[in-house]
């Protein structure tokens, strides 16, 4: 590429030089000669700048693999692009003046109004998801399409209408604080335009999410379940050690990389709980909701281990542990009639202890999970280093796309969609006070 650029620039420069010489010999006016000299100077300057930029990128290529599997990208690689002089689009806020307009200020500092990168640095490839306030796109850098990202684009007017300003700010803040986690999808940057909020996230280029894998290959055998259970537990422990309750663990919020390793996404319900703080906000996905959340009791980070138990139960048995498939509200949830599944005794014991309605008898810490006999064969150092390969077991199974189809009720008791307790459901059914909902009540 550099050689091609040199050839092109040499031809262009040579042409200008020839014209300059010819102009001199033809006794052109002094003004004409001055213009030609300036053009020659500008071309040389642009060529040097282009060569320096390409050399910079090639140097980066030596440190990072430029293929779809490499998603852990330093944002400076395209921040460098913005160091070059260019026109700022109308949607950019990098020329904001003081005082900052309210529509910008209310989203600061989580969403910068003076970002070195903007949406104009990316090329949208396709839409990969739709959220409450906007869509999520698969994107790449315009000047280097080997790097793939997920970009969340949220409409400010919709956020304001739903009174969810603090919710989206908290999500961005929490996600950024957790981005160094081994099994956490990285949050690279967030900024705002006059009309939208933008967040650039790590894009997982694997199978999709855990739900898709389970749908095509489930139920998971114990060896496969053990690997995924270990990675999810490791991720939850990292989240909890950062004093955060995740509150929405489910298959759809776990995506897979090329080797089948997990990445936790979507921190919309995550809550910072420090110094023993507890909350009693009702939120999450109904079928995964812990009893203390549904009953409006104060709770802490331990509720995530209940959801963890439900998740493992579904992956292994193709059914929820409790008869809550048709509920549409947390007040309808039932936590009785639990039937012990027919599986290996150690796994039965793990389910029973994770899904005990009595929290005093329930497993609710990572230390308790690690010490359970079901994980006796797991080397947790290998888990952290991603040495366990879940796809090694998955590939031995026969793909069966219809086995866990949500529309095949004969083999699955799942609804077409999981009912979720969020601000929209409350607004529609309960006419709740949005301030009370979004500003968790702490004791």
mmCIF file of C-alpha atoms in Angstrom, residues 202-351:
data_model
loop_
_atom_site.group_PDB
_atom_site.id
_atom_site.type_symbol
_atom_site.label_atom_id
_atom_site.label_comp_id
_atom_site.label_asym_id
_atom_site.label_seq_id
_atom_site.Cartn_x
_atom_site.Cartn_y
_atom_site.Cartn_z
ATOM 1 C CA UNK A 202 -16.839 -5.088 22.144
ATOM 2 C CA UNK A 203 -18.393 -7.153 19.374
ATOM 3 C CA UNK A 204 -18.419 -10.918 19.925
ATOM 4 C CA UNK A 205 -17.851 -12.702 16.626
ATOM 5 C CA UNK A 206 -18.848 -16.146 17.827
ATOM 6 C CA UNK A 207 -22.033 -18.196 17.694
ATOM 7 C CA UNK A 208 -24.304 -15.454 18.972
ATOM 8 C CA UNK A 209 -25.715 -15.512 22.486
ATOM 9 C CA UNK A 210 -26.050 -18.421 24.881
ATOM 10 C CA UNK A 211 -29.750 -18.685 24.118
ATOM 11 C CA UNK A 212 -29.028 -19.397 20.438
ATOM 12 C CA UNK A 213 -26.466 -22.047 21.336
ATOM 13 C CA UNK A 214 -28.846 -23.713 23.797
ATOM 14 C CA UNK A 215 -31.674 -23.546 21.256
ATOM 15 C CA UNK A 216 -29.584 -25.386 18.666
ATOM 16 C CA UNK A 217 -27.643 -27.827 20.843
ATOM 17 C CA UNK A 218 -29.399 -28.054 24.202
ATOM 18 C CA UNK A 219 -29.887 -29.465 26.675
ATOM 19 C CA UNK A 220 -26.230 -29.223 27.642
ATOM 20 C CA UNK A 221 -24.457 -32.285 28.948
ATOM 21 C CA UNK A 222 -22.758 -31.979 32.321
ATOM 22 C CA UNK A 223 -19.253 -31.441 30.899
ATOM 23 C CA UNK A 224 -20.445 -28.552 28.744
ATOM 24 C CA UNK A 225 -22.593 -27.157 31.539
ATOM 25 C CA UNK A 226 -19.668 -27.277 33.957
ATOM 26 C CA UNK A 227 -17.481 -25.100 31.723
ATOM 27 C CA UNK A 228 -20.175 -22.502 31.127
ATOM 28 C CA UNK A 229 -21.204 -22.569 34.778
ATOM 29 C CA UNK A 230 -17.586 -21.939 35.808
ATOM 30 C CA UNK A 231 -17.126 -19.010 33.419
ATOM 31 C CA UNK A 232 -20.436 -17.392 34.388
ATOM 32 C CA UNK A 233 -19.642 -17.802 38.085
ATOM 33 C CA UNK A 234 -16.211 -16.255 37.537
ATOM 34 C CA UNK A 235 -17.825 -13.287 35.767
ATOM 35 C CA UNK A 236 -20.408 -12.806 38.533
ATOM 36 C CA UNK A 237 -17.684 -12.842 41.158
ATOM 37 C CA UNK A 238 -15.801 -10.113 39.296
ATOM 38 C CA UNK A 239 -18.966 -8.007 39.100
ATOM 39 C CA UNK A 240 -19.685 -8.513 42.801
ATOM 40 C CA UNK A 241 -16.109 -7.741 43.852
ATOM 41 C CA UNK A 242 -16.642 -4.363 42.225
ATOM 42 C CA UNK A 243 -19.655 -3.848 44.526
ATOM 43 C CA UNK A 244 -22.228 -4.214 41.757
ATOM 44 C CA UNK A 245 -25.415 -6.255 41.641
ATOM 45 C CA UNK A 246 -26.063 -7.329 38.044
ATOM 46 C CA UNK A 247 -29.778 -8.181 38.463
ATOM 47 C CA UNK A 248 -30.498 -9.461 34.946
ATOM 48 C CA UNK A 249 -28.570 -12.678 34.398
ATOM 49 C CA UNK A 250 -30.122 -14.745 31.596
ATOM 50 C CA UNK A 251 -29.100 -16.547 28.409
ATOM 51 C CA UNK A 252 -29.811 -13.560 26.173
ATOM 52 C CA UNK A 253 -27.336 -11.381 28.103
ATOM 53 C CA UNK A 254 -24.428 -13.767 27.568
ATOM 54 C CA UNK A 255 -22.743 -13.690 24.159
ATOM 55 C CA UNK A 256 -20.044 -16.019 22.842
ATOM 56 C CA UNK A 257 -16.702 -15.399 21.186
ATOM 57 C CA UNK A 258 -15.187 -17.550 18.433
ATOM 58 C CA UNK A 259 -14.015 -20.191 20.902
ATOM 59 C CA UNK A 260 -17.342 -20.294 22.720
ATOM 60 C CA UNK A 261 -16.197 -18.359 25.792
ATOM 61 C CA UNK A 262 -18.776 -16.098 27.397
ATOM 62 C CA UNK A 263 -19.026 -12.319 27.530
ATOM 63 C CA UNK A 264 -21.559 -10.615 29.798
ATOM 64 C CA UNK A 265 -23.433 -7.731 28.165
ATOM 65 C CA UNK A 266 -26.267 -5.308 29.007
ATOM 66 C CA UNK A 267 -25.806 -3.575 32.348
ATOM 67 C CA UNK A 268 -29.104 -1.717 32.204
ATOM 68 C CA UNK A 269 -30.266 -3.085 35.569
ATOM 69 C CA UNK A 270 -26.865 -3.167 37.281
ATOM 70 C CA UNK A 271 -26.701 -1.327 40.598
ATOM 71 C CA UNK A 272 -23.737 -0.108 42.630
ATOM 72 C CA UNK A 273 -24.092 -1.331 46.226
ATOM 73 C CA UNK A 274 -21.277 -0.411 48.606
ATOM 74 C CA UNK A 275 -20.711 -0.643 52.352
ATOM 75 C CA UNK A 276 -23.453 -3.187 52.870
ATOM 76 C CA UNK A 277 -26.092 -1.181 50.994
ATOM 77 C CA UNK A 278 -29.235 -3.006 50.007
ATOM 78 C CA UNK A 279 -32.057 -2.114 47.674
ATOM 79 C CA UNK A 280 -35.601 -3.272 47.016
ATOM 80 C CA UNK A 281 -36.253 -2.134 43.470
ATOM 81 C CA UNK A 282 -38.257 -4.701 41.512
ATOM 82 C CA UNK A 283 -36.411 -5.275 38.246
ATOM 83 C CA UNK A 284 -35.018 -8.041 36.087
ATOM 84 C CA UNK A 285 -36.515 -10.828 33.999
ATOM 85 C CA UNK A 286 -39.454 -12.514 35.718
ATOM 86 C CA UNK A 287 -38.476 -16.157 35.225
ATOM 87 C CA UNK A 288 -35.009 -15.465 36.673
ATOM 88 C CA UNK A 289 -36.151 -13.194 39.509
ATOM 89 C CA UNK A 290 -35.183 -14.093 43.081
ATOM 90 C CA UNK A 291 -38.020 -14.424 45.643
ATOM 91 C CA UNK A 292 -36.813 -11.473 47.713
ATOM 92 C CA UNK A 293 -36.958 -9.174 44.665
ATOM 93 C CA UNK A 294 -40.450 -10.294 43.700
ATOM 94 C CA UNK A 295 -41.703 -9.826 47.256
ATOM 95 C CA UNK A 296 -40.320 -6.300 47.541
ATOM 96 C CA UNK A 297 -37.827 -7.139 50.276
ATOM 97 C CA UNK A 298 -34.417 -5.541 50.702
ATOM 98 C CA UNK A 299 -31.693 -7.488 48.910
ATOM 99 C CA UNK A 300 -28.064 -7.282 47.837
ATOM 100 C CA UNK A 301 -25.730 -8.848 45.305
ATOM 101 C CA UNK A 302 -26.685 -12.365 46.386
ATOM 102 C CA UNK A 303 -29.814 -12.294 44.189
ATOM 103 C CA UNK A 304 -27.598 -12.910 41.152
ATOM 104 C CA UNK A 305 -26.812 -16.408 42.408
ATOM 105 C CA UNK A 306 -30.507 -17.284 42.335
ATOM 106 C CA UNK A 307 -30.643 -16.235 38.671
ATOM 107 C CA UNK A 308 -27.482 -18.264 38.145
ATOM 108 C CA UNK A 309 -29.242 -21.348 39.494
ATOM 109 C CA UNK A 310 -32.245 -20.794 37.214
ATOM 110 C CA UNK A 311 -29.934 -20.358 34.228
ATOM 111 C CA UNK A 312 -28.044 -23.604 34.875
ATOM 112 C CA UNK A 313 -31.325 -25.449 35.425
ATOM 113 C CA UNK A 314 -32.637 -24.272 32.043
ATOM 114 C CA UNK A 315 -29.429 -25.148 30.202
ATOM 115 C CA UNK A 316 -29.447 -28.673 31.610
ATOM 116 C CA UNK A 317 -33.148 -29.575 31.755
ATOM 117 C CA UNK A 318 -34.841 -27.397 29.104
ATOM 118 C CA UNK A 319 -37.298 -26.034 31.646
ATOM 119 C CA UNK A 320 -37.614 -23.416 34.353
ATOM 120 C CA UNK A 321 -37.410 -24.782 37.895
ATOM 121 C CA UNK A 322 -40.695 -23.146 38.962
ATOM 122 C CA UNK A 323 -44.091 -22.919 37.185
ATOM 123 C CA UNK A 324 -43.753 -19.308 36.060
ATOM 124 C CA UNK A 325 -43.837 -19.583 32.288
ATOM 125 C CA UNK A 326 -47.063 -17.589 31.809
ATOM 126 C CA UNK A 327 -46.667 -14.889 34.453
ATOM 127 C CA UNK A 328 -46.760 -11.245 33.391
ATOM 128 C CA UNK A 329 -46.031 -9.577 36.735
ATOM 129 C CA UNK A 330 -43.721 -10.191 39.671
ATOM 130 C CA UNK A 331 -46.718 -10.505 41.998
ATOM 131 C CA UNK A 332 -47.769 -13.649 40.095
ATOM 132 C CA UNK A 333 -44.477 -15.465 40.592
ATOM 133 C CA UNK A 334 -44.628 -18.780 42.468
ATOM 134 C CA UNK A 335 -41.739 -20.415 44.251
ATOM 135 C CA UNK A 336 -43.268 -23.751 45.157
ATOM 136 C CA UNK A 337 -43.779 -27.042 43.317
ATOM 137 C CA UNK A 338 -40.085 -27.467 42.592
ATOM 138 C CA UNK A 339 -39.389 -30.957 41.294
ATOM 139 C CA UNK A 340 -35.828 -32.208 41.496
ATOM 140 C CA UNK A 341 -34.653 -32.994 37.954
ATOM 141 C CA UNK A 342 -33.335 -36.381 36.941
ATOM 142 C CA UNK A 343 -29.615 -35.797 36.613
ATOM 143 C CA UNK A 344 -26.314 -36.608 38.271
ATOM 144 C CA UNK A 345 -26.538 -36.406 42.110
ATOM 145 C CA UNK A 346 -23.930 -33.654 42.486
ATOM 146 C CA UNK A 347 -25.787 -31.515 39.966
ATOM 147 C CA UNK A 348 -29.090 -32.167 41.735
ATOM 148 C CA UNK A 349 -27.505 -30.991 44.970
ATOM 149 C CA UNK A 350 -26.180 -27.850 43.273
ATOM 150 C CA UNK A 351 -29.642 -27.008 41.913
#
